Amino acid sequence: MKRVRTADLTPGMITAEDVYSYNDQMILPKDTTLTDKMITRLEFYSVLAIKIKEKTNEVDEESVFSISDDSSYSQKVKASKQFQSFEKSFLEEASSYRNTIHEIVEKNAPIDTRKLFDSVMGLITSEMNGITVFDMLHNMRQYDDFTYMHCINVALICNVFAKWLKLPDEEIEILTLCGLLHDIGKLLIPDSIIKKPARLSTAEYNVIKTHTLQGYNILAEYNISEAIKETALMHHERCDGSGYPLGLKGDKINKYAKIVSIADVYDAMTAARVYRGPLCPFKVISIFESEGLQKYDSKYILTFLEHIAATYMNNRVRLSNGKEGDVVFMNHTKISRPLIKCGNEFIDLSKEPDIFIETFV
């Protein structure tokens, strides 16, 4: 048996023990052969790592979301000059951000929120819209500095999300900074725990969960928006009370933390893997729908999912039955299952439970 980070799991691996969420809800039983959808569910529940058996099973194509598909759409994005320029700027910003955060955590260096905000916003050029930003982020590869890159991703997602919510400019800036600094507490968690190759004890797992309080304590010393501090503390809280560290419900959770929690999980679920390209956003929407919209504030999660779906309206997709078509109409009661036009045929996915969007083409 060995412990494997969720980000490094691949379909066919077999669970060596039951897998539970942080509030003791069983997600996967022992001896489960992992599929891509199961791995994505682990990201949804913020499971950091699991124990797997040395043996790996063969997996059929149906058990993997587009495993061979670093899809043509993804390839086109990555081949574009816009993406190559974005990736170069992004990696430079991630390196700079890493140094800045270490100065703050280790030397109590001042936090210049204006400089941080401007640096992140410098990644978004004037011609980029919501779909372009998301395409850029979806296609970034996994690098060693994952925590820092994830924070920048979440900041950019929050910036777009804030505009979808029609927040005023001041709140857009605050929300972007909330996303950028939400995981700062992870820098105080020992690498010996985060990268431990064996099973985490309950005590060690509880140490990892303290990154929320650690982040709040770091930021509490600074004269910055209380929303930024509370988001570091509350971004793992859930509206149904199933989150941590305080088990808060509904209106007890800071509104910025509610928004960041959605961006945080979305970024984790859509990330490209070693065995596939980025996960199709419609599959991520489906997981949000099936795993519990009640965990999130309805006015935020529905706005987010509807806008994600709307940004890909008229995009060409491949369905699980092999047909290709265009997304032409969104189903507001089942956002992940829009109406698809395949030639002269219309397929209403809300009425075809066995057919789903496989990938963009």
Tab-separated table of C-alpha atoms in Angstrom:
chain	number	residue	atom	x	y	z
A	1	MET	CA	0.000	0.000	0.000
A	2	LYS	CA	1.059	3.572	-0.529
A	3	ARG	CA	-0.328	7.041	0.015
A	4	VAL	CA	-0.953	9.040	-3.154
A	5	ARG	CA	-1.954	12.687	-3.430
A	6	THR	CA	-5.341	13.150	-5.067
A	7	ALA	CA	-3.678	15.258	-7.779
A	8	ASP	CA	-1.488	12.239	-8.687
A	9	LEU	CA	-4.197	9.555	-8.763
A	10	THR	CA	-4.970	7.797	-12.041
A	11	PRO	CA	-7.902	5.614	-13.146
A	12	GLY	CA	-7.369	1.929	-12.364
A	13	MET	CA	-5.782	2.476	-8.959
A	14	ILE	CA	-7.521	0.561	-6.159
A	15	THR	CA	-8.422	2.043	-2.786
A	16	ALA	CA	-6.696	0.262	0.099
A	17	GLU	CA	-9.169	1.531	2.703
A	18	ASP	CA	-12.486	3.337	2.981
A	19	VAL	CA	-12.217	7.000	2.005
A	20	TYR	CA	-14.032	9.581	4.122
A	21	SER	CA	-14.546	13.333	3.834
A	22	TYR	CA	-13.359	15.655	6.601
A	23	ASN	CA	-16.806	15.354	8.276
A	24	ASP	CA	-16.705	11.535	8.201
A	25	GLN	CA	-18.967	11.008	5.180
A	26	MET	CA	-17.886	7.914	3.254
A	27	ILE	CA	-16.968	8.839	-0.308
A	28	LEU	CA	-15.471	5.578	-1.591
A	29	PRO	CA	-15.311	2.100	-0.015
A	30	LYS	CA	-12.198	-0.043	0.200
A	31	ASP	CA	-11.284	-2.049	-2.934
A	32	THR	CA	-12.851	0.489	-5.306
A	33	THR	CA	-11.219	0.727	-8.733
A	34	LEU	CA	-10.864	4.447	-9.351
A	35	THR	CA	-12.386	6.177	-12.352
A	36	ASP	CA	-11.797	9.751	-13.414
A	37	LYS	CA	-15.200	10.749	-12.057
A	38	MET	CA	-14.333	9.272	-8.653
A	39	ILE	CA	-11.032	11.171	-8.576
A	40	THR	CA	-12.885	14.373	-9.384
A	41	ARG	CA	-15.331	13.654	-6.535
A	42	LEU	CA	-12.347	13.442	-4.177
A	43	GLU	CA	-11.347	16.941	-5.308
A	44	PHE	CA	-14.923	18.114	-4.711
A	45	TYR	CA	-14.669	16.942	-1.099
A	46	SER	CA	-11.156	18.417	-0.697
A	47	VAL	CA	-9.597	15.016	0.031
A	48	LEU	CA	-5.847	15.612	-0.062
A	49	ALA	CA	-4.583	12.039	-0.478
A	50	ILE	CA	-5.695	8.433	-0.125
A	51	LYS	CA	-4.148	5.005	0.416
A	52	ILE	CA	-4.051	2.770	-2.655
A	53	LYS	CA	-2.953	-0.806	-3.290
A	54	GLU	CA	0.193	-1.592	-5.235
A	55	LYS	CA	-1.928	-3.498	-7.760
A	56	THR	CA	-3.704	-1.504	-10.482
A	57	ASN	CA	-6.704	-2.715	-12.494
A	58	GLU	CA	-7.303	-2.223	-16.189
A	59	VAL	CA	-9.985	0.382	-16.879
A	60	ASP	CA	-12.293	0.517	-19.862
A	61	GLU	CA	-12.812	3.700	-21.820
A	62	GLU	CA	-16.193	4.417	-20.253
A	63	SER	CA	-14.631	4.732	-16.806
A	64	VAL	CA	-12.371	7.581	-17.855
A	65	PHE	CA	-13.428	11.094	-18.807
A	66	SER	CA	-11.690	11.611	-22.177
A	67	ILE	CA	-8.500	9.855	-21.086
A	68	SER	CA	-7.071	9.958	-24.608
A	69	ASP	CA	-8.446	13.391	-25.182
A	70	ASP	CA	-6.038	16.121	-24.528
A	71	SER	CA	-8.903	17.231	-26.726
A	72	SER	CA	-8.523	19.061	-29.999
A	73	TYR	CA	-10.060	22.077	-28.266
A	74	SER	CA	-7.429	21.929	-25.528
A	75	GLN	CA	-4.665	21.447	-28.077
A	76	LYS	CA	-5.849	24.512	-29.992
A	77	VAL	CA	-5.837	26.595	-26.820
A	78	LYS	CA	-2.314	25.474	-25.876
A	79	ALA	CA	-0.994	26.071	-29.399
A	80	SER	CA	-2.233	29.660	-29.460
A	81	LYS	CA	0.179	32.560	-29.026
A	82	GLN	CA	-2.197	33.990	-26.444
A	83	PHE	CA	-1.854	30.902	-24.237
A	84	GLN	CA	1.919	30.724	-24.638
A	85	SER	CA	2.212	34.369	-23.622
A	86	PHE	CA	-0.177	33.804	-20.707
A	87	GLU	CA	1.722	30.737	-19.481
A	88	LYS	CA	5.044	32.603	-19.531
A	89	SER	CA	3.593	35.564	-17.622
A	90	PHE	CA	1.746	33.244	-15.245
A	91	LEU	CA	4.870	31.296	-14.277
A	92	GLU	CA	6.776	34.528	-13.713
A	93	GLU	CA	3.942	35.821	-11.525
A	94	ALA	CA	3.797	32.521	-9.601
A	95	SER	CA	7.519	32.792	-8.833
A	96	SER	CA	7.160	36.406	-7.714
A	97	TYR	CA	4.085	35.581	-5.641
A	98	ARG	CA	5.906	32.669	-3.993
A	99	ASN	CA	8.713	34.991	-2.883
A	100	THR	CA	6.264	37.633	-1.659
A	101	ILE	CA	4.231	35.166	0.396
A	102	HIS	CA	7.338	33.664	1.998
A	103	GLU	CA	8.478	37.161	2.981
A	104	ILE	CA	5.088	37.767	4.606
A	105	VAL	CA	4.953	34.446	6.453
A	106	GLU	CA	8.598	34.176	7.495
A	107	LYS	CA	9.626	37.808	7.983
A	108	ASN	CA	6.345	39.615	8.638
A	109	ALA	CA	6.933	41.724	5.534
A	110	PRO	CA	4.190	44.277	4.811
A	111	ILE	CA	1.268	43.260	2.597
A	112	ASP	CA	0.830	45.678	-0.286
A	113	THR	CA	-2.676	44.729	-1.423
A	114	ARG	CA	-2.636	47.195	-4.319
A	115	LYS	CA	0.595	45.715	-5.690
A	116	LEU	CA	-0.698	42.154	-5.275
A	117	PHE	CA	-3.949	42.992	-7.052
A	118	ASP	CA	-2.246	44.820	-9.915
A	119	SER	CA	0.236	41.966	-10.405
A	120	VAL	CA	-2.519	39.383	-10.742
A	121	MET	CA	-4.635	41.598	-12.971
A	122	GLY	CA	-1.613	42.104	-15.213
A	123	LEU	CA	-2.162	38.515	-16.375
A	124	ILE	CA	-5.494	39.440	-17.953
A	125	THR	CA	-5.126	41.376	-21.182
A	126	SER	CA	-7.818	43.690	-22.493
A	127	GLU	CA	-9.000	41.240	-25.149
A	128	MET	CA	-9.615	38.428	-22.642
A	129	ASN	CA	-13.188	37.648	-21.626
A	130	GLY	CA	-14.490	35.113	-19.122
A	131	ILE	CA	-14.212	32.113	-21.444
A	132	THR	CA	-10.651	33.056	-22.428
A	133	VAL	CA	-9.500	33.328	-18.805
A	134	PHE	CA	-11.043	29.966	-17.941
A	135	ASP	CA	-9.536	28.329	-21.032
A	136	MET	CA	-6.100	29.635	-20.028
A	137	LEU	CA	-6.415	28.309	-16.468
A	138	HIS	CA	-7.893	24.937	-17.478
A	139	ASN	CA	-4.901	24.219	-19.683
A	140	MET	CA	-2.095	25.120	-17.298
A	141	ARG	CA	-0.040	22.055	-16.420
A	142	GLN	CA	0.629	20.877	-12.868
A	143	TYR	CA	3.877	22.306	-11.552
A	144	ASP	CA	5.751	21.796	-8.275
A	145	ASP	CA	4.583	25.187	-6.988
A	146	PHE	CA	0.980	23.981	-7.031
A	147	THR	CA	-0.171	25.887	-3.928
A	148	TYR	CA	1.014	29.213	-5.314
A	149	MET	CA	-0.408	28.584	-8.775
A	150	HIS	CA	-3.702	27.426	-7.292
A	151	CYS	CA	-3.992	30.678	-5.330
A	152	ILE	CA	-3.452	32.730	-8.489
A	153	ASN	CA	-5.989	30.573	-10.347
A	154	VAL	CA	-8.566	31.102	-7.612
A	155	ALA	CA	-7.875	34.846	-7.608
A	156	LEU	CA	-8.489	35.065	-11.363
A	157	ILE	CA	-11.625	32.912	-11.162
A	158	CYS	CA	-12.901	35.129	-8.335
A	159	ASN	CA	-12.239	38.229	-10.419
A	160	VAL	CA	-14.382	36.912	-13.280
A	161	PHE	CA	-16.991	35.572	-10.822
A	162	ALA	CA	-17.255	38.989	-9.131
A	163	LYS	CA	-18.098	40.589	-12.463
A	164	TRP	CA	-20.772	37.955	-13.085
A	165	LEU	CA	-22.223	38.919	-9.688
A	166	LYS	CA	-22.086	42.587	-10.752
A	167	LEU	CA	-20.115	43.556	-7.658
A	168	PRO	CA	-18.758	47.120	-7.446
A	169	ASP	CA	-15.078	47.666	-8.293
A	170	GLU	CA	-14.033	47.866	-4.638
A	171	GLU	CA	-15.580	44.465	-3.896
A	172	ILE	CA	-14.100	42.960	-7.067
A	173	GLU	CA	-10.658	43.905	-5.786
A	174	ILE	CA	-11.367	42.544	-2.297
A	175	LEU	CA	-12.713	39.252	-3.661
A	176	THR	CA	-9.698	38.848	-5.962
A	177	LEU	CA	-7.376	39.348	-2.975
A	178	CYS	CA	-9.455	36.917	-0.905
A	179	GLY	CA	-8.805	34.290	-3.572
A	180	LEU	CA	-5.111	35.128	-3.760
A	181	LEU	CA	-4.501	34.827	-0.009
A	182	HIS	CA	-7.032	32.154	0.987
A	183	ASP	CA	-4.448	29.349	1.360
A	184	ILE	CA	-1.611	31.354	2.933
A	185	GLY	CA	-1.869	29.205	6.072
A	186	LYS	CA	-0.646	26.135	4.154
A	187	LEU	CA	2.862	27.564	4.275
A	188	LEU	CA	2.906	26.854	8.014
A	189	ILE	CA	1.966	23.194	7.608
A	190	PRO	CA	5.129	21.039	7.732
A	191	ASP	CA	6.153	19.388	4.464
A	192	SER	CA	6.686	16.234	6.496
A	193	ILE	CA	2.900	16.048	6.875
A	194	ILE	CA	1.765	17.407	3.507
A	195	LYS	CA	4.163	15.119	1.589
A	196	LYS	CA	4.119	12.179	3.986
A	197	PRO	CA	4.299	8.943	1.941
A	198	ALA	CA	2.302	6.939	4.485
A	199	ARG	CA	-1.210	7.203	5.858
A	200	LEU	CA	-1.918	10.360	7.824
A	201	SER	CA	-2.983	9.859	11.392
A	202	THR	CA	-6.111	11.627	12.613
A	203	ALA	CA	-3.861	14.081	14.440
A	204	GLU	CA	-1.840	14.807	11.290
A	205	TYR	CA	-4.962	15.301	9.201
A	206	ASN	CA	-6.234	17.712	11.836
A	207	VAL	CA	-2.941	19.619	11.536
A	208	ILE	CA	-3.539	20.061	7.797
A	209	LYS	CA	-7.015	21.380	8.510
A	210	THR	CA	-5.486	24.055	10.760
A	211	HIS	CA	-4.224	25.895	7.670
A	212	THR	CA	-7.463	27.886	7.815
A	213	LEU	CA	-6.815	29.157	11.340
A	214	GLN	CA	-3.102	29.561	10.628
A	215	GLY	CA	-3.944	31.718	7.621
A	216	TYR	CA	-6.286	33.869	9.666
A	217	ASN	CA	-3.653	34.336	12.362
A	218	ILE	CA	-1.053	35.443	9.799
A	219	LEU	CA	-3.393	37.980	8.222
A	220	ALA	CA	-4.848	39.202	11.532
A	221	GLU	CA	-1.641	41.153	12.152
A	222	TYR	CA	-2.164	43.306	9.066
A	223	ASN	CA	-4.302	46.343	8.369
A	224	ILE	CA	-6.202	44.779	5.482
A	225	SER	CA	-9.868	44.047	4.819
A	226	GLU	CA	-11.492	41.789	7.412
A	227	ALA	CA	-13.040	39.904	4.492
A	228	ILE	CA	-9.584	38.698	3.409
A	229	LYS	CA	-8.824	37.456	6.923
A	230	GLU	CA	-12.196	35.743	7.344
A	231	THR	CA	-11.936	34.077	3.940
A	232	ALA	CA	-8.640	32.464	4.953
A	233	LEU	CA	-10.471	31.132	8.017
A	234	MET	CA	-13.778	30.123	6.414
A	235	HIS	CA	-13.105	28.961	2.839
A	236	HIS	CA	-13.662	25.315	3.853
A	237	GLU	CA	-16.940	26.055	5.632
A	238	ARG	CA	-20.089	24.835	3.880
A	239	CYS	CA	-23.627	26.208	4.094
A	240	ASP	CA	-25.018	22.884	5.360
A	241	GLY	CA	-22.599	22.903	8.304
A	242	SER	CA	-20.433	20.089	6.932
A	243	GLY	CA	-17.280	22.200	6.609
A	244	TYR	CA	-14.424	23.188	8.904
A	245	PRO	CA	-12.884	24.564	11.114
A	246	LEU	CA	-16.020	25.877	12.872
A	247	GLY	CA	-18.857	23.942	11.223
A	248	LEU	CA	-20.629	27.202	10.409
A	249	LYS	CA	-23.902	27.305	8.484
A	250	GLY	CA	-25.550	29.725	6.070
A	251	ASP	CA	-25.329	33.390	6.985
A	252	LYS	CA	-22.675	32.722	9.635
A	253	ILE	CA	-20.155	32.302	6.811
A	254	ASN	CA	-18.556	35.422	5.330
A	255	LYS	CA	-19.966	36.062	1.836
A	256	TYR	CA	-16.502	36.358	0.299
A	257	ALA	CA	-15.534	32.995	1.808
A	258	LYS	CA	-18.658	31.457	0.254
A	259	ILE	CA	-17.606	32.702	-3.172
A	260	VAL	CA	-13.957	31.663	-2.784
A	261	SER	CA	-15.019	28.166	-1.669
A	262	ILE	CA	-16.721	27.664	-5.045
A	263	ALA	CA	-13.745	28.958	-7.044
A	264	ASP	CA	-11.386	26.853	-4.892
A	265	VAL	CA	-13.195	23.574	-5.574
A	266	TYR	CA	-13.843	24.397	-9.241
A	267	ASP	CA	-10.147	24.998	-9.882
A	268	ALA	CA	-9.185	21.737	-8.182
A	269	MET	CA	-11.725	19.733	-10.208
A	270	THR	CA	-10.962	21.187	-13.638
A	271	ALA	CA	-7.172	20.850	-13.392
A	272	ALA	CA	-5.419	18.836	-16.103
A	273	ARG	CA	-4.112	15.441	-14.972
A	274	VAL	CA	-1.186	13.281	-15.992
A	275	TYR	CA	-3.594	10.963	-17.843
A	276	ARG	CA	-5.879	13.553	-19.468
A	277	GLY	CA	-6.304	17.179	-20.398
A	278	PRO	CA	-8.536	19.586	-18.480
A	279	LEU	CA	-11.928	18.250	-17.415
A	280	CYS	CA	-14.884	19.495	-19.440
A	281	PRO	CA	-16.682	22.194	-17.393
A	282	PHE	CA	-20.065	20.541	-18.032
A	283	LYS	CA	-18.825	17.454	-16.173
A	284	VAL	CA	-17.746	19.647	-13.269
A	285	ILE	CA	-21.180	21.297	-13.246
A	286	SER	CA	-22.729	17.815	-13.148
A	287	ILE	CA	-20.676	16.906	-10.079
A	288	PHE	CA	-21.744	20.085	-8.289
A	289	GLU	CA	-25.375	19.213	-9.106
A	290	SER	CA	-25.148	15.587	-7.981
A	291	GLU	CA	-22.912	15.972	-4.926
A	292	GLY	CA	-24.881	18.694	-3.215
A	293	LEU	CA	-25.691	22.230	-4.230
A	294	GLN	CA	-26.885	22.668	-0.638
A	295	LYS	CA	-23.265	22.975	0.448
A	296	TYR	CA	-23.055	26.370	-1.251
A	297	ASP	CA	-25.061	29.585	-1.133
A	298	SER	CA	-27.655	29.208	-3.904
A	299	LYS	CA	-27.337	32.769	-5.192
A	300	TYR	CA	-23.610	32.264	-5.711
A	301	ILE	CA	-23.381	28.667	-6.909
A	302	LEU	CA	-26.250	28.958	-9.413
A	303	THR	CA	-24.886	32.228	-10.805
A	304	PHE	CA	-21.464	30.619	-11.162
A	305	LEU	CA	-22.642	27.426	-12.846
A	306	GLU	CA	-25.056	29.222	-15.178
A	307	HIS	CA	-22.348	31.627	-16.308
A	308	ILE	CA	-19.838	28.817	-16.793
A	309	ALA	CA	-22.369	27.047	-19.013
A	310	ALA	CA	-23.303	30.274	-20.804
A	311	THR	CA	-19.679	31.080	-21.653
A	312	TYR	CA	-19.539	27.856	-23.656
A	313	MET	CA	-22.836	28.432	-25.488
A	314	ASN	CA	-22.463	27.713	-29.244
A	315	ASN	CA	-19.261	25.747	-28.614
A	316	ARG	CA	-18.880	22.495	-30.494
A	317	VAL	CA	-18.891	19.385	-28.301
A	318	ARG	CA	-18.551	15.632	-28.633
A	319	LEU	CA	-21.179	13.562	-26.852
A	320	SER	CA	-20.659	10.219	-25.122
A	321	ASN	CA	-22.502	8.508	-28.007
A	322	GLY	CA	-19.854	9.782	-30.442
A	323	LYS	CA	-21.986	12.466	-32.082
A	324	GLU	CA	-20.745	16.031	-32.424
A	325	GLY	CA	-22.866	19.151	-32.224
A	326	ASP	CA	-23.244	22.684	-30.893
A	327	VAL	CA	-24.536	23.786	-27.489
A	328	VAL	CA	-27.584	25.877	-28.437
A	329	PHE	CA	-29.781	26.204	-25.340
A	330	MET	CA	-29.179	26.029	-21.597
A	331	ASN	CA	-31.505	24.066	-19.334
A	332	HIS	CA	-31.822	26.195	-16.181
A	333	THR	CA	-33.158	23.311	-14.079
A	334	LYS	CA	-30.288	20.999	-15.081
A	335	ILE	CA	-27.432	23.241	-16.128
A	336	SER	CA	-25.063	20.394	-16.999
A	337	ARG	CA	-27.495	19.010	-19.586
A	338	PRO	CA	-28.152	21.606	-22.325
A	339	LEU	CA	-29.791	21.224	-25.735
A	340	ILE	CA	-27.354	20.103	-28.443
A	341	LYS	CA	-27.837	20.565	-32.199
A	342	CYS	CA	-26.226	17.720	-34.147
A	343	GLY	CA	-26.737	18.513	-37.814
A	344	ASN	CA	-30.518	18.561	-38.286
A	345	GLU	CA	-31.111	16.687	-35.025
A	346	PHE	CA	-31.685	18.246	-31.607
A	347	ILE	CA	-30.700	16.257	-28.513
A	348	ASP	CA	-32.123	17.455	-25.201
A	349	LEU	CA	-29.654	16.013	-22.686
A	350	SER	CA	-32.094	16.661	-19.831
A	351	LYS	CA	-34.253	13.914	-21.379
A	352	GLU	CA	-31.365	11.602	-22.298
A	353	PRO	CA	-29.808	10.477	-18.984
A	354	ASP	CA	-27.423	8.030	-20.677
A	355	ILE	CA	-25.831	10.678	-22.912
A	356	PHE	CA	-23.501	13.413	-21.675
A	357	ILE	CA	-21.025	15.952	-23.037
A	358	GLU	CA	-17.654	14.222	-23.366
A	359	THR	CA	-15.429	17.103	-24.427
A	360	PHE	CA	-15.147	20.272	-26.480
A	361	VAL	CA	-13.879	19.905	-30.046
